[in-house]
Amino acid sequence: MGTAPMWLVILTAVTAVTGQEDLYRKVFVFREDPSDAYVLLQARPEHPMQNFTVCLRSYTDLTRPHSLFSYATKAQDNEILLFKPKPGEYRFYVGGKYVTFRVPENRGEWEHVCVSWESGAGIAEFWLNGRPWPRKGLQKGYEVGNEAVVMLGQEQDAYGGGFDVYNSFTGEMADVHLWDSGLSPDKMRSAYLALRLPPALLAWGRLRYEAKGDVVVKPRLREALGG
């Protein structure tokens, strides 16, 4: 037998990898507040990324800071991070630097967020519930490493760990996707509406994950669309 691929070594050092699952009309429920729970995702781009898009849907009544999506490499723990420091504000990190997007405060509804980054122009996009916010400059010429630990619900302050439970997510999360490319405006809106999407590194309809701690998969209780 040959040597195990690097991505397998990285992920099995943290936990076992499960089989593929279709999570259509299902959600991850992070039950405790604060929490040490997280969901480890299997995704490894073939090459360092100069473009990417992350989309997900979340439902929470938290008012404290919390992490939604964390992609850490050995060189940079905030290689990609989608973080909400307070109601009405999102921070989008690439390579340890971030831009802030201010949004209306949530009124007890699901929020669908897509963030996209383009290295060549150094442009960050932010979409909330199918609508774009003004674009901002971020990390022109940077490359995102492709050997990473990817997780939902915790911010990695070290490669695969270093959690602060008071930055953990509590609530429900669904429709998580990661592409190693930008998406057109039509596809950004399709992601919000849960329509047909291009093949992805991480796709909710065939997600490979391992739930760690007090997080469970349950049917969605209410329609997430419509804000």
PDB file of N, CA and C in Angstrom, residues 85-161:
ATOM      1  N   PRO A  85     -19.370  39.162  14.750  1.00  0.00           N
ATOM      2  CA  PRO A  85     -18.981  39.678  16.076  1.00  0.00           C
ATOM      3  C   PRO A  85     -20.152  40.189  16.900  1.00  0.00           C
ATOM      4  N   LYS A  86     -21.236  40.596  16.229  1.00  0.00           N
ATOM      5  CA  LYS A  86     -22.409  41.112  16.927  1.00  0.00           C
ATOM      6  C   LYS A  86     -23.570  41.164  15.936  1.00  0.00           C
ATOM      7  N   PRO A  87     -24.801  41.326  16.420  1.00  0.00           N
ATOM      8  CA  PRO A  87     -25.925  41.444  15.495  1.00  0.00           C
ATOM      9  C   PRO A  87     -25.716  42.608  14.525  1.00  0.00           C
ATOM     10  N   GLY A  88     -26.037  42.383  13.276  1.00  0.00           N
ATOM     11  CA  GLY A  88     -25.929  43.443  12.274  1.00  0.00           C
ATOM     12  C   GLY A  88     -24.541  43.616  11.694  1.00  0.00           C
ATOM     13  N   GLU A  89     -23.637  42.661  11.913  1.00  0.00           N
ATOM     14  CA  GLU A  89     -22.276  42.804  11.386  1.00  0.00           C
ATOM     15  C   GLU A  89     -21.662  41.444  11.087  1.00  0.00           C
ATOM     16  N   TYR A  90     -21.025  41.326   9.927  1.00  0.00           N
ATOM     17  CA  TYR A  90     -20.262  40.144   9.548  1.00  0.00           C
ATOM     18  C   TYR A  90     -18.823  40.554   9.253  1.00  0.00           C
ATOM     19  N   ARG A  91     -17.891  39.679   9.613  1.00  0.00           N
ATOM     20  CA  ARG A  91     -16.488  39.841   9.219  1.00  0.00           C
ATOM     21  C   ARG A  91     -16.097  38.681   8.311  1.00  0.00           C
ATOM     22  N   PHE A  92     -15.439  39.009   7.209  1.00  0.00           N
ATOM     23  CA  PHE A  92     -14.994  38.039   6.225  1.00  0.00           C
ATOM     24  C   PHE A  92     -13.477  38.111   6.144  1.00  0.00           C
ATOM     25  N   TYR A  93     -12.813  37.027   6.561  1.00  0.00           N
ATOM     26  CA  TYR A  93     -11.353  36.954   6.618  1.00  0.00           C
ATOM     27  C   TYR A  93     -10.814  36.147   5.444  1.00  0.00           C
ATOM     28  N   VAL A  94      -9.707  36.630   4.889  1.00  0.00           N
ATOM     29  CA  VAL A  94      -8.892  35.862   3.946  1.00  0.00           C
ATOM     30  C   VAL A  94      -7.437  36.084   4.339  1.00  0.00           C
ATOM     31  N   GLY A  95      -6.716  35.000   4.596  1.00  0.00           N
ATOM     32  CA  GLY A  95      -5.307  35.120   4.953  1.00  0.00           C
ATOM     33  C   GLY A  95      -5.037  35.969   6.172  1.00  0.00           C
ATOM     34  N   GLY A  96      -5.949  35.939   7.156  1.00  0.00           N
ATOM     35  CA  GLY A  96      -5.754  36.657   8.408  1.00  0.00           C
ATOM     36  C   GLY A  96      -6.199  38.110   8.406  1.00  0.00           C
ATOM     37  N   LYS A  97      -6.563  38.651   7.256  1.00  0.00           N
ATOM     38  CA  LYS A  97      -7.071  40.026   7.170  1.00  0.00           C
ATOM     39  C   LYS A  97      -8.566  39.977   6.868  1.00  0.00           C
ATOM     40  N   TYR A  98      -9.288  41.023   7.291  1.00  0.00           N
ATOM     41  CA  TYR A  98     -10.737  40.952   7.118  1.00  0.00           C
ATOM     42  C   TYR A  98     -11.328  42.280   6.667  1.00  0.00           C
ATOM     43  N   VAL A  99     -12.534  42.165   6.113  1.00  0.00           N
ATOM     44  CA  VAL A  99     -13.384  43.317   5.834  1.00  0.00           C
ATOM     45  C   VAL A  99     -14.695  43.104   6.576  1.00  0.00           C
ATOM     46  N   THR A 100     -15.370  44.199   6.894  1.00  0.00           N
ATOM     47  CA  THR A 100     -16.611  44.166   7.663  1.00  0.00           C
ATOM     48  C   THR A 100     -17.782  44.563   6.779  1.00  0.00           C
ATOM     49  N   PHE A 101     -18.875  43.837   6.905  1.00  0.00           N
ATOM     50  CA  PHE A 101     -20.111  44.170   6.198  1.00  0.00           C
ATOM     51  C   PHE A 101     -21.213  44.357   7.233  1.00  0.00           C
ATOM     52  N   ARG A 102     -21.813  45.531   7.232  1.00  0.00           N
ATOM     53  CA  ARG A 102     -22.877  45.847   8.183  1.00  0.00           C
ATOM     54  C   ARG A 102     -24.231  45.617   7.512  1.00  0.00           C
ATOM     55  N   VAL A 103     -25.107  44.932   8.236  1.00  0.00           N
ATOM     56  CA  VAL A 103     -26.385  44.495   7.681  1.00  0.00           C
ATOM     57  C   VAL A 103     -27.493  44.834   8.673  1.00  0.00           C
ATOM     58  N   PRO A 104     -28.759  44.810   8.249  1.00  0.00           N
ATOM     59  CA  PRO A 104     -29.855  45.005   9.210  1.00  0.00           C
ATOM     60  C   PRO A 104     -29.845  43.908  10.268  1.00  0.00           C
ATOM     61  N   GLU A 105     -30.190  44.250  11.490  1.00  0.00           N
ATOM     62  CA  GLU A 105     -30.230  43.243  12.548  1.00  0.00           C
ATOM     63  C   GLU A 105     -31.323  42.225  12.262  1.00  0.00           C
ATOM     64  N   ASN A 106     -31.002  40.975  12.545  1.00  0.00           N
ATOM     65  CA  ASN A 106     -31.930  39.877  12.297  1.00  0.00           C
ATOM     66  C   ASN A 106     -33.142  39.972  13.213  1.00  0.00           C
ATOM     67  N   ARG A 107     -34.317  39.646  12.665  1.00  0.00           N
ATOM     68  CA  ARG A 107     -35.558  39.661  13.436  1.00  0.00           C
ATOM     69  C   ARG A 107     -36.124  38.256  13.588  1.00  0.00           C
ATOM     70  N   GLY A 108     -35.290  37.324  13.941  1.00  0.00           N
ATOM     71  CA  GLY A 108     -35.752  35.973  14.194  1.00  0.00           C
ATOM     72  C   GLY A 108     -36.006  35.162  12.946  1.00  0.00           C
ATOM     73  N   GLU A 109     -35.246  35.428  11.869  1.00  0.00           N
ATOM     74  CA  GLU A 109     -35.395  34.694  10.625  1.00  0.00           C
ATOM     75  C   GLU A 109     -34.062  34.048  10.237  1.00  0.00           C
ATOM     76  N   TRP A 110     -34.127  33.095   9.317  1.00  0.00           N
ATOM     77  CA  TRP A 110     -32.918  32.544   8.723  1.00  0.00           C
ATOM     78  C   TRP A 110     -32.170  33.629   7.956  1.00  0.00           C
ATOM     79  N   GLU A 111     -30.845  33.561   7.977  1.00  0.00           N
ATOM     80  CA  GLU A 111     -30.005  34.437   7.161  1.00  0.00           C
ATOM     81  C   GLU A 111     -29.162  33.584   6.219  1.00  0.00           C
ATOM     82  N   HIS A 112     -29.253  33.873   4.944  1.00  0.00           N
ATOM     83  CA  HIS A 112     -28.419  33.190   3.948  1.00  0.00           C
ATOM     84  C   HIS A 112     -27.305  34.141   3.530  1.00  0.00           C
ATOM     85  N   VAL A 113     -26.059  33.690   3.679  1.00  0.00           N
ATOM     86  CA  VAL A 113     -24.894  34.511   3.371  1.00  0.00           C
ATOM     87  C   VAL A 113     -24.019  33.797   2.349  1.00  0.00           C
ATOM     88  N   CYS A 114     -23.564  34.545   1.351  1.00  0.00           N
ATOM     89  CA  CYS A 114     -22.509  34.087   0.451  1.00  0.00           C
ATOM     90  C   CYS A 114     -21.378  35.098   0.490  1.00  0.00           C
ATOM     91  N   VAL A 115     -20.143  34.610   0.585  1.00  0.00           N
ATOM     92  CA  VAL A 115     -18.962  35.463   0.469  1.00  0.00           C
ATOM     93  C   VAL A 115     -18.087  34.909  -0.640  1.00  0.00           C
ATOM     94  N   SER A 116     -17.510  35.814  -1.413  1.00  0.00           N
ATOM     95  CA  SER A 116     -16.684  35.411  -2.550  1.00  0.00           C
ATOM     96  C   SER A 116     -15.449  36.297  -2.586  1.00  0.00           C
ATOM     97  N   TRP A 117     -14.344  35.720  -3.036  1.00  0.00           N
ATOM     98  CA  TRP A 117     -13.080  36.470  -3.069  1.00  0.00           C
ATOM     99  C   TRP A 117     -12.340  36.168  -4.356  1.00  0.00           C
ATOM    100  N   GLU A 118     -11.736  37.224  -4.912  1.00  0.00           N
ATOM    101  CA  GLU A 118     -10.978  37.144  -6.161  1.00  0.00           C
ATOM    102  C   GLU A 118      -9.593  37.729  -5.919  1.00  0.00           C
ATOM    103  N   SER A 119      -8.552  36.896  -6.063  1.00  0.00           N
ATOM    104  CA  SER A 119      -7.190  37.331  -5.783  1.00  0.00           C
ATOM    105  C   SER A 119      -6.697  38.385  -6.761  1.00  0.00           C
ATOM    106  N   GLY A 120      -6.974  38.185  -8.061  1.00  0.00           N
ATOM    107  CA  GLY A 120      -6.425  39.064  -9.091  1.00  0.00           C
ATOM    108  C   GLY A 120      -6.769  40.527  -8.886  1.00  0.00           C
ATOM    109  N   ALA A 121      -8.021  40.800  -8.531  1.00  0.00           N
ATOM    110  CA  ALA A 121      -8.461  42.177  -8.297  1.00  0.00           C
ATOM    111  C   ALA A 121      -8.490  42.523  -6.817  1.00  0.00           C
ATOM    112  N   GLY A 122      -8.308  41.508  -5.947  1.00  0.00           N
ATOM    113  CA  GLY A 122      -8.383  41.768  -4.517  1.00  0.00           C
ATOM    114  C   GLY A 122      -9.761  42.230  -4.092  1.00  0.00           C
ATOM    115  N   ILE A 123     -10.796  41.548  -4.587  1.00  0.00           N
ATOM    116  CA  ILE A 123     -12.173  41.963  -4.356  1.00  0.00           C
ATOM    117  C   ILE A 123     -12.896  40.932  -3.498  1.00  0.00           C
ATOM    118  N   ALA A 124     -13.600  41.411  -2.466  1.00  0.00           N
ATOM    119  CA  ALA A 124     -14.462  40.581  -1.629  1.00  0.00           C
ATOM    120  C   ALA A 124     -15.915  40.954  -1.891  1.00  0.00           C
ATOM    121  N   GLU A 125     -16.736  39.935  -2.133  1.00  0.00           N
ATOM    122  CA  GLU A 125     -18.177  40.130  -2.300  1.00  0.00           C
ATOM    123  C   GLU A 125     -18.906  39.561  -1.097  1.00  0.00           C
ATOM    124  N   PHE A 126     -20.032  40.191  -0.768  1.00  0.00           N
ATOM    125  CA  PHE A 126     -20.887  39.713   0.323  1.00  0.00           C
ATOM    126  C   PHE A 126     -22.335  39.811  -0.140  1.00  0.00           C
ATOM    127  N   TRP A 127     -23.042  38.691  -0.005  1.00  0.00           N
ATOM    128  CA  TRP A 127     -24.461  38.625  -0.375  1.00  0.00           C
ATOM    129  C   TRP A 127     -25.260  38.165   0.834  1.00  0.00           C
ATOM    130  N   LEU A 128     -26.359  38.863   1.118  1.00  0.00           N
ATOM    131  CA  LEU A 128     -27.250  38.492   2.211  1.00  0.00           C
ATOM    132  C   LEU A 128     -28.651  38.293   1.660  1.00  0.00           C
ATOM    133  N   ASN A 129     -29.183  37.087   1.854  1.00  0.00           N
ATOM    134  CA  ASN A 129     -30.532  36.743   1.398  1.00  0.00           C
ATOM    135  C   ASN A 129     -30.757  37.116  -0.068  1.00  0.00           C
ATOM    136  N   GLY A 130     -29.763  36.761  -0.894  1.00  0.00           N
ATOM    137  CA  GLY A 130     -29.879  36.951  -2.332  1.00  0.00           C
ATOM    138  C   GLY A 130     -29.611  38.347  -2.841  1.00  0.00           C
ATOM    139  N   ARG A 131     -29.115  39.247  -1.975  1.00  0.00           N
ATOM    140  CA  ARG A 131     -28.837  40.629  -2.368  1.00  0.00           C
ATOM    141  C   ARG A 131     -27.367  40.958  -2.135  1.00  0.00           C
ATOM    142  N   PRO A 132     -26.716  41.630  -3.111  1.00  0.00           N
ATOM    143  CA  PRO A 132     -25.302  41.981  -2.928  1.00  0.00           C
ATOM    144  C   PRO A 132     -25.125  43.258  -2.117  1.00  0.00           C
ATOM    145  N   TRP A 133     -24.061  43.284  -1.316  1.00  0.00           N
ATOM    146  CA  TRP A 133     -23.622  44.484  -0.610  1.00  0.00           C
ATOM    147  C   TRP A 133     -22.480  45.114  -1.421  1.00  0.00           C
ATOM    148  N   PRO A 134     -22.129  46.372  -1.176  1.00  0.00           N
ATOM    149  CA  PRO A 134     -20.999  46.973  -1.908  1.00  0.00           C
ATOM    150  C   PRO A 134     -19.717  46.167  -1.717  1.00  0.00           C
ATOM    151  N   ARG A 135     -19.005  45.920  -2.817  1.00  0.00           N
ATOM    152  CA  ARG A 135     -17.770  45.133  -2.767  1.00  0.00           C
ATOM    153  C   ARG A 135     -16.652  45.919  -2.079  1.00  0.00           C
ATOM    154  N   LYS A 136     -15.690  45.165  -1.500  1.00  0.00           N
ATOM    155  CA  LYS A 136     -14.582  45.781  -0.775  1.00  0.00           C
ATOM    156  C   LYS A 136     -13.267  45.118  -1.167  1.00  0.00           C
ATOM    157  N   GLY A 137     -12.167  45.834  -0.935  1.00  0.00           N
ATOM    158  CA  GLY A 137     -10.848  45.318  -1.263  1.00  0.00           C
ATOM    159  C   GLY A 137     -10.295  44.426  -0.173  1.00  0.00           C
ATOM    160  N   LEU A 138      -9.660  43.282  -0.598  1.00  0.00           N
ATOM    161  CA  LEU A 138      -9.118  42.352   0.390  1.00  0.00           C
ATOM    162  C   LEU A 138      -8.063  41.452  -0.255  1.00  0.00           C
ATOM    163  N   GLN A 139      -6.842  41.507   0.244  1.00  0.00           N
ATOM    164  CA  GLN A 139      -5.777  40.543  -0.038  1.00  0.00           C
ATOM    165  C   GLN A 139      -5.511  40.333  -1.545  1.00  0.00           C
ATOM    166  N   LYS A 140      -5.259  41.416  -2.248  1.00  0.00           N
ATOM    167  CA  LYS A 140      -4.930  41.299  -3.672  1.00  0.00           C
ATOM    168  C   LYS A 140      -3.631  40.508  -3.844  1.00  0.00           C
ATOM    169  N   GLY A 141      -3.664  39.532  -4.758  1.00  0.00           N
ATOM    170  CA  GLY A 141      -2.486  38.737  -5.067  1.00  0.00           C
ATOM    171  C   GLY A 141      -2.215  37.578  -4.121  1.00  0.00           C
ATOM    172  N   TYR A 142      -3.077  37.371  -3.140  1.00  0.00           N
ATOM    173  CA  TYR A 142      -2.876  36.301  -2.145  1.00  0.00           C
ATOM    174  C   TYR A 142      -3.327  34.959  -2.723  1.00  0.00           C
ATOM    175  N   GLU A 143      -2.785  33.869  -2.179  1.00  0.00           N
ATOM    176  CA  GLU A 143      -3.240  32.519  -2.494  1.00  0.00           C
ATOM    177  C   GLU A 143      -3.680  31.818  -1.212  1.00  0.00           C
ATOM    178  N   VAL A 144      -4.845  31.183  -1.263  1.00  0.00           N
ATOM    179  CA  VAL A 144      -5.362  30.435  -0.119  1.00  0.00           C
ATOM    180  C   VAL A 144      -4.818  29.014  -0.179  1.00  0.00           C
ATOM    181  N   GLY A 145      -4.184  28.573   0.903  1.00  0.00           N
ATOM    182  CA  GLY A 145      -3.608  27.237   0.951  1.00  0.00           C
ATOM    183  C   GLY A 145      -4.654  26.144   0.794  1.00  0.00           C
ATOM    184  N   ASN A 146      -4.243  25.021   0.206  1.00  0.00           N
ATOM    185  CA  ASN A 146      -5.201  23.952  -0.075  1.00  0.00           C
ATOM    186  C   ASN A 146      -5.135  22.794   0.918  1.00  0.00           C
ATOM    187  N   GLU A 147      -4.182  22.792   1.847  1.00  0.00           N
ATOM    188  CA  GLU A 147      -4.144  21.767   2.888  1.00  0.00           C
ATOM    189  C   GLU A 147      -4.694  22.391   4.166  1.00  0.00           C
ATOM    190  N   ALA A 148      -5.959  22.073   4.472  1.00  0.00           N
ATOM    191  CA  ALA A 148      -6.673  22.822   5.505  1.00  0.00           C
ATOM    192  C   ALA A 148      -7.577  21.921   6.319  1.00  0.00           C
ATOM    193  N   VAL A 149      -7.902  22.374   7.526  1.00  0.00           N
ATOM    194  CA  VAL A 149      -8.977  21.815   8.331  1.00  0.00           C
ATOM    195  C   VAL A 149     -10.165  22.765   8.219  1.00  0.00           C
ATOM    196  N   VAL A 150     -11.317  22.216   7.852  1.00  0.00           N
ATOM    197  CA  VAL A 150     -12.514  23.025   7.583  1.00  0.00           C
ATOM    198  C   VAL A 150     -13.602  22.620   8.560  1.00  0.00           C
ATOM    199  N   MET A 151     -14.222  23.592   9.216  1.00  0.00           N
ATOM    200  CA  MET A 151     -15.259  23.259  10.186  1.00  0.00           C
ATOM    201  C   MET A 151     -16.317  24.346  10.300  1.00  0.00           C
ATOM    202  N   LEU A 152     -17.457  23.930  10.830  1.00  0.00           N
ATOM    203  CA  LEU A 152     -18.575  24.813  11.140  1.00  0.00           C
ATOM    204  C   LEU A 152     -18.715  24.922  12.657  1.00  0.00           C
ATOM    205  N   GLY A 153     -19.042  26.113  13.137  1.00  0.00           N
ATOM    206  CA  GLY A 153     -19.446  26.278  14.522  1.00  0.00           C
ATOM    207  C   GLY A 153     -18.381  26.693  15.506  1.00  0.00           C
ATOM    208  N   GLN A 154     -17.100  26.663  15.115  1.00  0.00           N
ATOM    209  CA  GLN A 154     -16.005  27.109  15.978  1.00  0.00           C
ATOM    210  C   GLN A 154     -15.014  27.916  15.153  1.00  0.00           C
ATOM    211  N   GLU A 155     -14.329  28.854  15.811  1.00  0.00           N
ATOM    212  CA  GLU A 155     -13.205  29.554  15.201  1.00  0.00           C
ATOM    213  C   GLU A 155     -11.922  28.849  15.609  1.00  0.00           C
ATOM    214  N   GLN A 156     -11.120  28.468  14.624  1.00  0.00           N
ATOM    215  CA  GLN A 156      -9.837  27.822  14.909  1.00  0.00           C
ATOM    216  C   GLN A 156      -8.782  28.902  15.198  1.00  0.00           C
ATOM    217  N   ASP A 157      -8.254  28.889  16.405  1.00  0.00           N
ATOM    218  CA  ASP A 157      -7.131  29.761  16.745  1.00  0.00           C
ATOM    219  C   ASP A 157      -5.810  29.010  16.647  1.00  0.00           C
ATOM    220  N   ALA A 158      -5.900  27.754  16.261  1.00  0.00           N
ATOM    221  CA  ALA A 158      -4.751  26.918  15.927  1.00  0.00           C
ATOM    222  C   ALA A 158      -5.253  25.917  14.900  1.00  0.00           C
ATOM    223  N   TYR A 159      -4.347  25.272  14.224  1.00  0.00           N
ATOM    224  CA  TYR A 159      -4.697  24.341  13.160  1.00  0.00           C
ATOM    225  C   TYR A 159      -5.500  23.163  13.710  1.00  0.00           C
ATOM    226  N   GLY A 160      -6.819  23.159  13.464  1.00  0.00           N
ATOM    227  CA  GLY A 160      -7.685  22.092  13.936  1.00  0.00           C
ATOM    228  C   GLY A 160      -8.144  22.223  15.371  1.00  0.00           C
ATOM    229  N   GLY A 161      -7.896  23.366  16.029  1.00  0.00           N
ATOM    230  CA  GLY A 161      -8.302  23.501  17.429  1.00  0.00           C
ATOM    231  C   GLY A 161      -8.107  24.917  17.935  1.00  0.00           C
TER     232      GLY A 161
END
